[in-house]
Every structure is written in structure tokens, then in C-alpha cells.
């Protein structure tokens, strides 16, 4: 029998709507969103556009669809997107740009998910008929496989200025943009200013059950609507789920600071345990990465063991790399229990896992 999960640090995607959010959703005004008749969807889109300082926004079912719609608008088949080698669209979106639109992706050798203007310029293709055309850069804020690292605002400005000088468009995968906003105190519209398009996820730290909102110019959003239709079409009375996004923006943004504090608490506690390697100083937001090489287990085995023995779920992000993500459903007490439970396993006479398990690493 599977051990019940009592503390779920797999991802902030596992958050569930609060009772207050559920009530707000039940009372939402709705209409056919494809016909432009859902007032709650309009309200959510207007809130995001204003928050990001953009002309318009579009509510979509997922962050992955936000990325793919944006890439489709900016690029033609045979064009190339430049992004960090660890970026989510490169690893966890099914190769989307290529099968959907014939777009290529060129990875850059950034540091913990952040690349420089110089690295961008070194990665640009020579403009001739033989090469793919470098057309777009994509920045992930915060950098997931960089351990939730925040892109510095000055680096964003330099990278985007270089991109624009070379005729490239700029896009932000803003899955955890608001985590960066809360961690740094820099307003969302300042992070957004240099980008031609970007989106915010509602279903991670904000705690909504579904959706992301893509923003940009009115012309860009009109084109994004075409790809929304192509990729899946209407959501009809979507105000019921859009209401969760409205509620989250009004009530769940500032509380992201609690997730950051819990992540730092977890990192400091794990760093004191034997046979784990991590640097708590690198934890800026709600993601903690740690290396389990010295335990004698690989990441998949370690994740399975901790779940089996303690009911705590992490995610395996590489051969020996583990990720823990704090979120709305995790308390300070959960953090302390996690540190204690992992410590008991690591200090035991043996650290062996003999079961068989699969590993899913595709979540944000």
C-alpha cells in the first residue's frame, strides 16, 4: 500500500484552492469567453495587463500554452529562440515550439538559469540564407532549475536591449514572476517593461486551480487569440476558474513571502544534515535544490524512500538532484517535520531503497 503523502513539496503546482477562493469562484459572474461575454475573464485580463504595464492580456489554460502561443506569434517556421540551457520550455514542454510551429531552440550557457547579454550575442546566428534566423529570446523568471533564482533587473535590461538591437523580440516565461517581485521588492511592471510579451501563472504559488495570463500589445494579443483557437479553442464560461485568479491576485501575492521564509528554513535545516549538499545562500524564493550523491542513492530512489518512510514528497530533477518547493499548503511546522524526518533517515544505520518506482520530472 502506498504511503499517504502528508507533506507535499513536489511543486507549488500541488496547491489547492482555499475555502474562501472556492466560495468566490462559486459566485463568479460568467458568460461565453470566446464571444467576449465573460465579465470575470475580462476583469482578470485587465488586472494582469495593468499589473504588467501592457496594453492587453489573454487568459489561457496553462503556462505552457502561454509560452507556445507567444512563440508562435513571434516566430515563423525555421526561426530560432534563444534561452538558457535549463529553461522549462526546453525540457518540460514536449518540444513544443518545434512540432507545433517548426521553431528551433538554441540553449545558452547561463549560470543557474541566467544568461548575460554577452552570452546572448555570442549565441546569435549570422544572418544569411544558410542559418536559422535568431528571432526571439525567452527568459524564465524565476529560474526553476536555477533553484528559484531571480533574474536581476539590470541583467534583464541589458539582455533585452541587446536582443532588440539585433532585431529580436523578447519574451518572459513569468511562471514565478510574482515570487521575484515579492523577494526583491521590484514591481512587476518594471520587470515586464523590456519584454514584448510575458505571462503570469495562477496555479503555482498563487494557489488558483488552473490557468495563466499572457500579456503584450493589443496587436500581439489579437494574434495570440488565433493560436489559442488553434491549440484548443474556447473555454466558454471560464469566469468560474478566472475568479480564482482574481481572488489570488487580491489575496495571495504578499503571502508568497511566507513560502520564501519556509524555503530558507528548509534549506538551512537540510544543510546541517549529513550526506546532503546544498548552499542555503542560493535560496532566493520558494525552491530548494539539493544533491544526494553522498547518500549512495540516486534522486529517484531518494524521493521514493522519503515518501515511503515519511510520507514526504520531493521531486527528482536530475540523476542526483532533488527539488523541494514551498507553497500555500506548507506550514513552518511541515518544514520542521521534514527536516527531522530526513535527518532520521540519513542518520540511520543503513540508507537503502530496494523498491522500484517511476519518476516524473515534468512539473514546473
Short mmCIF file of C-alpha atoms in Angstrom, two decimals:
data_model
loop_
_atom_site.label_atom_id
_atom_site.label_comp_id
_atom_site.label_asym_id
_atom_site.label_seq_id
_atom_site.Cartn_x
_atom_site.Cartn_y
_atom_site.Cartn_z
CA UNK A 1 0.00 0.00 0.00
CA UNK A 2 1.30 3.45 -0.90
CA UNK A 3 2.22 5.69 2.00
CA UNK A 4 -0.14 8.69 2.12
CA UNK A 5 1.54 11.99 1.30
CA UNK A 6 1.29 14.22 4.34
CA UNK A 7 3.78 16.92 3.32
CA UNK A 8 3.90 17.64 -0.40
CA UNK A 9 6.97 19.55 -1.56
CA UNK A 10 6.82 18.17 -5.11
CA UNK A 11 5.90 21.54 -6.63
CA UNK A 12 3.84 24.63 -5.98
CA UNK A 13 1.51 23.22 -8.66
CA UNK A 14 0.01 20.94 -6.00
CA UNK A 15 -1.66 23.85 -4.20
CA UNK A 16 -5.41 23.64 -3.76
CA UNK A 17 -7.97 26.46 -3.70
CA UNK A 18 -8.66 27.76 -0.22
CA UNK A 19 -12.26 27.62 1.07
CA UNK A 20 -12.52 31.39 0.55
CA UNK A 21 -11.31 31.06 -3.04
CA UNK A 22 -13.81 28.27 -3.71
CA UNK A 23 -16.68 30.43 -2.45
CA UNK A 24 -15.51 33.32 -4.61
CA UNK A 25 -15.44 31.03 -7.64
CA UNK A 26 -18.97 29.79 -6.98
CA UNK A 27 -20.29 33.34 -7.01
CA UNK A 28 -18.49 34.47 -10.17
CA UNK A 29 -20.37 36.15 -12.99
CA UNK A 30 -19.86 34.19 -16.19
CA UNK A 31 -20.53 34.29 -19.92
CA UNK A 32 -19.11 32.84 -23.14
CA UNK A 33 -15.46 33.95 -23.01
CA UNK A 34 -14.87 33.20 -26.68
CA UNK A 35 -17.57 35.70 -27.57
CA UNK A 36 -16.05 38.21 -25.18
CA UNK A 37 -19.03 37.96 -22.84
CA UNK A 38 -17.45 36.70 -19.61
CA UNK A 39 -17.03 39.66 -17.24
CA UNK A 40 -14.81 37.80 -14.78
CA UNK A 41 -12.39 36.75 -17.50
CA UNK A 42 -12.28 40.39 -18.67
CA UNK A 43 -11.58 41.54 -15.13
CA UNK A 44 -8.72 39.07 -14.70
CA UNK A 45 -7.16 40.01 -18.04
CA UNK A 46 -7.43 43.71 -17.24
CA UNK A 47 -5.83 43.17 -13.82
CA UNK A 48 -2.85 41.36 -15.34
CA UNK A 49 -2.42 43.90 -18.15
CA UNK A 50 -2.39 46.73 -15.60
CA UNK A 51 -0.07 44.86 -13.24
CA UNK A 52 2.45 44.28 -16.04
CA UNK A 53 2.05 47.64 -17.76
CA UNK A 54 0.88 46.08 -21.04
CA UNK A 55 -1.99 47.02 -23.35
CA UNK A 56 -3.88 43.73 -23.24
CA UNK A 57 -3.88 40.20 -21.85
CA UNK A 58 -5.32 36.78 -22.65
CA UNK A 59 -6.45 34.09 -20.19
CA UNK A 60 -5.18 30.63 -21.18
CA UNK A 61 -5.49 27.17 -19.61
CA UNK A 62 -1.79 26.78 -18.78
CA UNK A 63 1.59 28.45 -18.66
CA UNK A 64 2.86 26.05 -21.29
CA UNK A 65 0.16 27.28 -23.67
CA UNK A 66 1.14 30.87 -22.83
CA UNK A 67 4.70 30.14 -23.91
CA UNK A 68 3.70 28.26 -27.04
CA UNK A 69 1.19 30.90 -28.17
CA UNK A 70 3.78 33.63 -27.65
CA UNK A 71 6.45 31.73 -29.56
CA UNK A 72 4.01 31.12 -32.40
CA UNK A 73 3.20 34.82 -32.68
CA UNK A 74 6.82 35.97 -32.59
CA UNK A 75 8.38 33.31 -34.84
CA UNK A 76 7.98 31.71 -38.25
CA UNK A 77 8.93 28.09 -39.07
CA UNK A 78 12.71 27.80 -39.19
CA UNK A 79 13.24 30.69 -36.77
CA UNK A 80 15.18 30.16 -33.57
CA UNK A 81 14.51 31.02 -29.92
CA UNK A 82 17.45 31.55 -27.58
CA UNK A 83 17.03 30.59 -23.92
CA UNK A 84 19.07 29.25 -21.04
CA UNK A 85 20.06 25.58 -21.23
CA UNK A 86 17.95 24.86 -18.12
CA UNK A 87 14.80 26.65 -19.29
CA UNK A 88 11.44 24.99 -18.80
CA UNK A 89 10.33 25.16 -22.47
CA UNK A 90 13.49 23.33 -23.48
CA UNK A 91 12.98 20.41 -21.08
CA UNK A 92 9.37 20.12 -19.96
CA UNK A 93 7.04 21.28 -22.73
CA UNK A 94 7.22 18.30 -25.06
CA UNK A 95 9.49 20.06 -27.51
CA UNK A 96 6.51 22.33 -28.18
CA UNK A 97 7.97 25.06 -30.43
CA UNK A 98 9.29 22.52 -32.94
CA UNK A 99 6.31 20.19 -33.53
CA UNK A 100 3.75 22.99 -33.17
CA UNK A 101 5.37 25.62 -35.37
CA UNK A 102 8.69 24.31 -36.70
CA UNK A 103 10.63 26.66 -34.41
CA UNK A 104 14.12 25.74 -33.20
CA UNK A 105 15.54 26.33 -29.71
CA UNK A 106 19.17 27.29 -29.08
CA UNK A 107 20.39 26.80 -25.47
CA UNK A 108 22.75 29.32 -23.90
CA UNK A 109 25.31 28.52 -21.19
CA UNK A 110 23.96 30.70 -18.42
CA UNK A 111 24.69 30.45 -14.71
CA UNK A 112 21.89 28.98 -12.59
CA UNK A 113 19.37 29.83 -15.28
CA UNK A 114 20.55 33.36 -16.04
CA UNK A 115 22.50 34.29 -19.16
CA UNK A 116 24.23 37.57 -19.96
CA UNK A 117 23.99 39.98 -22.88
CA UNK A 118 27.45 38.85 -23.96
CA UNK A 119 26.36 35.19 -23.96
CA UNK A 120 23.31 36.16 -25.97
CA UNK A 121 25.40 37.97 -28.57
CA UNK A 122 27.78 35.02 -28.80
CA UNK A 123 24.82 32.72 -29.45
CA UNK A 124 23.24 34.81 -32.21
CA UNK A 125 23.28 33.29 -35.68
CA UNK A 126 24.94 35.09 -38.57
CA UNK A 127 22.23 36.49 -40.80
CA UNK A 128 22.46 34.56 -44.05
CA UNK A 129 20.40 32.10 -46.04
CA UNK A 130 22.14 29.06 -44.54
CA UNK A 131 21.37 29.64 -40.84
CA UNK A 132 18.15 29.54 -38.87
CA UNK A 133 17.08 33.09 -38.07
CA UNK A 134 17.61 34.17 -34.46
CA UNK A 135 14.22 35.71 -33.77
CA UNK A 136 13.37 35.64 -30.06
CA UNK A 137 14.84 35.38 -26.59
CA UNK A 138 12.95 33.74 -23.75
CA UNK A 139 13.75 34.45 -20.09
CA UNK A 140 12.40 32.30 -17.24
CA UNK A 141 11.60 34.27 -14.07
CA UNK A 142 12.31 32.83 -11.60
CA UNK A 143 14.77 30.23 -12.96
CA UNK A 144 13.32 26.88 -11.93
CA UNK A 145 16.40 24.70 -12.41
CA UNK A 146 18.47 27.59 -11.13
CA UNK A 147 16.87 26.96 -7.74
CA UNK A 148 14.30 29.74 -7.96
CA UNK A 149 16.94 32.34 -8.78
CA UNK A 150 15.66 35.82 -9.60
CA UNK A 151 16.89 37.39 -12.81
CA UNK A 152 18.50 40.72 -11.78
CA UNK A 153 16.64 43.67 -13.28
CA UNK A 154 19.84 45.14 -14.72
CA UNK A 155 20.66 41.86 -16.46
CA UNK A 156 17.15 41.76 -17.94
CA UNK A 157 17.57 45.29 -19.27
CA UNK A 158 20.97 44.52 -20.79
CA UNK A 159 19.83 41.25 -22.38
CA UNK A 160 16.64 42.75 -23.81
CA UNK A 161 18.43 45.84 -25.10
CA UNK A 162 20.93 43.63 -26.90
CA UNK A 163 18.13 41.47 -28.31
CA UNK A 164 16.22 44.47 -29.61
CA UNK A 165 19.36 45.99 -31.14
CA UNK A 166 19.79 42.78 -33.13
CA UNK A 167 16.17 42.73 -34.25
CA UNK A 168 14.96 40.01 -31.86
CA UNK A 169 11.72 40.03 -29.92
CA UNK A 170 11.74 39.40 -26.16
CA UNK A 171 9.54 37.12 -24.08
CA UNK A 172 9.39 36.32 -20.36
CA UNK A 173 8.22 32.95 -19.09
CA UNK A 174 6.89 34.51 -15.90
CA UNK A 175 5.75 31.34 -14.18
CA UNK A 176 7.05 32.64 -10.85
CA UNK A 177 7.46 36.33 -11.67
CA UNK A 178 5.49 37.36 -8.60
CA UNK A 179 7.86 35.35 -6.41
CA UNK A 180 10.64 37.54 -7.77
CA UNK A 181 8.55 40.65 -7.16
CA UNK A 182 7.95 39.74 -3.53
CA UNK A 183 11.55 38.62 -2.96
CA UNK A 184 13.17 41.75 -4.44
CA UNK A 185 10.56 44.45 -3.94
CA UNK A 186 10.82 45.36 -7.65
CA UNK A 187 7.33 45.98 -9.14
CA UNK A 188 6.10 43.58 -11.78
CA UNK A 189 5.77 46.32 -14.40
CA UNK A 190 9.48 47.14 -14.06
CA UNK A 191 10.46 43.54 -14.72
CA UNK A 192 7.97 43.49 -17.61
CA UNK A 193 8.96 46.76 -19.25
CA UNK A 194 11.71 45.37 -21.52
CA UNK A 195 9.65 42.43 -22.79
CA UNK A 196 7.40 42.34 -25.83
CA UNK A 197 5.36 39.58 -24.18
CA UNK A 198 5.17 37.77 -20.87
CA UNK A 199 2.79 35.82 -18.70
CA UNK A 200 1.99 35.07 -15.09
CA UNK A 201 0.99 31.67 -13.74
CA UNK A 202 -2.02 31.49 -11.44
CA UNK A 203 -1.78 27.83 -10.41
CA UNK A 204 1.52 27.79 -8.54
CA UNK A 205 2.24 29.95 -5.50
CA UNK A 206 -0.92 31.98 -6.06
CA UNK A 207 -2.97 28.87 -5.36
CA UNK A 208 -5.54 29.02 -8.18
CA UNK A 209 -6.57 25.66 -9.66
CA UNK A 210 -5.82 26.42 -13.32
CA UNK A 211 -4.52 28.93 -15.80
CA UNK A 212 -2.02 31.55 -16.86
CA UNK A 213 -2.45 35.02 -18.37
CA UNK A 214 -0.38 36.17 -21.34
CA UNK A 215 0.18 39.91 -21.86
CA UNK A 216 1.57 42.22 -24.52
CA UNK A 217 0.47 44.80 -27.06
CA UNK A 218 -3.08 44.72 -28.43
CA UNK A 219 -1.73 43.56 -31.78
CA UNK A 220 0.23 40.75 -30.10
CA UNK A 221 -2.79 39.58 -28.07
CA UNK A 222 -5.02 39.63 -31.16
CA UNK A 223 -2.56 37.25 -32.82
CA UNK A 224 -2.27 35.13 -29.65
CA UNK A 225 -6.05 34.63 -29.82
CA UNK A 226 -5.56 32.90 -33.19
CA UNK A 227 -3.19 30.40 -31.62
CA UNK A 228 -5.42 29.90 -28.62
CA UNK A 229 -8.09 28.83 -31.08
CA UNK A 230 -5.65 26.62 -32.96
CA UNK A 231 -4.29 24.96 -29.81
CA UNK A 232 -7.66 24.21 -28.23
CA UNK A 233 -10.33 26.83 -28.68
CA UNK A 234 -12.85 28.24 -26.27
CA UNK A 235 -13.24 27.68 -22.55
CA UNK A 236 -16.82 29.07 -22.56
CA UNK A 237 -17.98 30.03 -19.03
CA UNK A 238 -14.40 30.38 -17.85
CA UNK A 239 -15.26 33.03 -15.27
CA UNK A 240 -15.62 30.28 -12.69
CA UNK A 241 -11.91 29.47 -12.93
CA UNK A 242 -10.81 33.02 -13.79
CA UNK A 243 -12.39 34.12 -10.50
CA UNK A 244 -9.76 32.09 -8.67
CA UNK A 245 -7.09 34.16 -10.41
CA UNK A 246 -8.81 37.40 -9.42
CA UNK A 247 -9.02 36.24 -5.82
CA UNK A 248 -5.39 35.12 -5.83
CA UNK A 249 -4.14 38.46 -7.14
CA UNK A 250 -6.10 40.26 -4.42
CA UNK A 251 -5.23 37.98 -1.50
CA UNK A 252 -2.28 35.66 -2.20
CA UNK A 253 0.56 37.77 -3.56
CA UNK A 254 2.07 39.22 -0.39
CA UNK A 255 1.83 35.86 1.36
CA UNK A 256 4.41 34.46 -1.09
CA UNK A 257 6.94 35.86 1.39
CA UNK A 258 5.89 33.07 3.79
CA UNK A 259 6.84 30.48 1.16
CA UNK A 260 10.25 32.11 0.77
CA UNK A 261 10.82 32.09 4.52
CA UNK A 262 9.82 28.42 4.69
CA UNK A 263 12.19 27.57 1.82
CA UNK A 264 15.06 29.30 3.59
CA UNK A 265 14.19 27.48 6.81
CA UNK A 266 14.18 24.17 4.96
CA UNK A 267 17.48 24.90 3.23
CA UNK A 268 19.22 25.83 6.49
CA UNK A 269 17.91 22.68 8.16
CA UNK A 270 18.84 20.33 5.33
CA UNK A 271 22.30 21.87 5.04
CA UNK A 272 23.06 20.74 8.60
CA UNK A 273 22.26 17.10 7.80
CA UNK A 274 24.92 14.57 6.78
CA UNK A 275 25.37 13.45 3.17
CA UNK A 276 23.34 16.24 1.58
CA UNK A 277 24.90 19.07 -0.39
CA UNK A 278 23.28 22.48 -0.85
CA UNK A 279 24.02 26.15 -0.34
CA UNK A 280 21.28 27.93 1.64
CA UNK A 281 22.62 31.27 0.42
CA UNK A 282 21.37 30.41 -3.07
CA UNK A 283 17.73 30.09 -1.94
CA UNK A 284 16.06 33.33 -3.02
CA UNK A 285 12.42 32.33 -3.38
CA UNK A 286 10.42 29.12 -2.85
CA UNK A 287 12.66 26.47 -4.45
CA UNK A 288 15.33 24.41 -2.69
CA UNK A 289 17.68 22.18 -4.70
CA UNK A 290 19.98 19.67 -3.04
CA UNK A 291 22.39 16.96 -4.14
CA UNK A 292 22.13 13.41 -2.75
CA UNK A 293 25.28 11.92 -4.30
CA UNK A 294 26.83 11.06 -0.93
CA UNK A 295 23.75 9.14 0.25
CA UNK A 296 24.53 6.31 -2.14
CA UNK A 297 21.09 6.67 -3.73
CA UNK A 298 20.12 8.32 -6.96
CA UNK A 299 17.45 11.02 -6.97
CA UNK A 300 14.61 8.68 -7.91
CA UNK A 301 15.48 6.25 -5.12
CA UNK A 302 15.87 9.03 -2.55
CA UNK A 303 12.49 10.54 -3.45
CA UNK A 304 10.82 7.12 -3.23
CA UNK A 305 12.46 6.32 0.12
CA UNK A 306 11.42 9.58 1.78
CA UNK A 307 7.88 9.20 0.51
CA UNK A 308 7.70 5.55 1.58
CA UNK A 309 9.17 6.07 5.04
CA UNK A 310 7.91 9.54 5.95
CA UNK A 311 5.02 10.43 3.63
CA UNK A 312 7.00 13.43 2.31
CA UNK A 313 7.18 14.03 -1.44
CA UNK A 314 10.07 15.75 -3.21
CA UNK A 315 10.75 15.71 -6.96
CA UNK A 316 13.76 14.26 -8.79
CA UNK A 317 15.18 16.85 -11.17
CA UNK A 318 18.29 15.01 -12.34
CA UNK A 319 20.36 11.89 -11.60
CA UNK A 320 21.25 13.10 -8.08
CA UNK A 321 19.38 16.43 -7.84
CA UNK A 322 16.30 16.83 -5.64
CA UNK A 323 13.88 19.75 -5.60
CA UNK A 324 11.61 20.89 -2.79
CA UNK A 325 9.09 23.66 -3.43
CA UNK A 326 7.23 25.52 -0.69
CA UNK A 327 3.74 26.84 -1.30
CA UNK A 328 0.37 27.78 0.12
CA UNK A 329 -0.19 24.30 1.57
CA UNK A 330 3.08 24.14 3.53
CA UNK A 331 3.48 25.46 7.07
CA UNK A 332 6.52 26.16 9.21
CA UNK A 333 5.63 23.04 11.20
CA UNK A 334 5.70 21.00 7.98
CA UNK A 335 9.21 22.29 7.31
CA UNK A 336 10.43 21.27 10.74
CA UNK A 337 8.85 17.81 10.40
CA UNK A 338 10.53 17.39 7.00
CA UNK A 339 13.96 18.27 8.35
CA UNK A 340 13.50 15.89 11.27
CA UNK A 341 12.25 13.03 9.09
CA UNK A 342 15.03 13.33 6.52
CA UNK A 343 17.55 13.60 9.34
CA UNK A 344 16.32 10.35 10.88
CA UNK A 345 16.70 8.55 7.55
CA UNK A 346 20.16 9.95 6.89
CA UNK A 347 21.45 9.16 10.37
CA UNK A 348 20.13 5.60 10.29
CA UNK A 349 22.48 2.63 10.20
CA UNK A 350 21.59 1.97 6.56
CA UNK A 351 20.23 4.11 3.78
CA UNK A 352 18.96 1.66 1.24
CA UNK A 353 15.98 1.60 -1.05
CA UNK A 354 15.16 -1.67 -2.77
CA UNK A 355 11.80 -0.89 -4.30
CA UNK A 356 11.00 0.03 -7.86
CA UNK A 357 9.47 3.31 -8.85
CA UNK A 358 8.94 5.65 -11.72
CA UNK A 359 9.94 9.28 -11.73
CA UNK A 360 8.07 12.20 -13.21
CA UNK A 361 10.12 15.37 -13.64
CA UNK A 362 7.88 17.36 -15.90
CA UNK A 363 6.21 19.71 -13.43
CA UNK A 364 7.28 23.32 -13.06
#
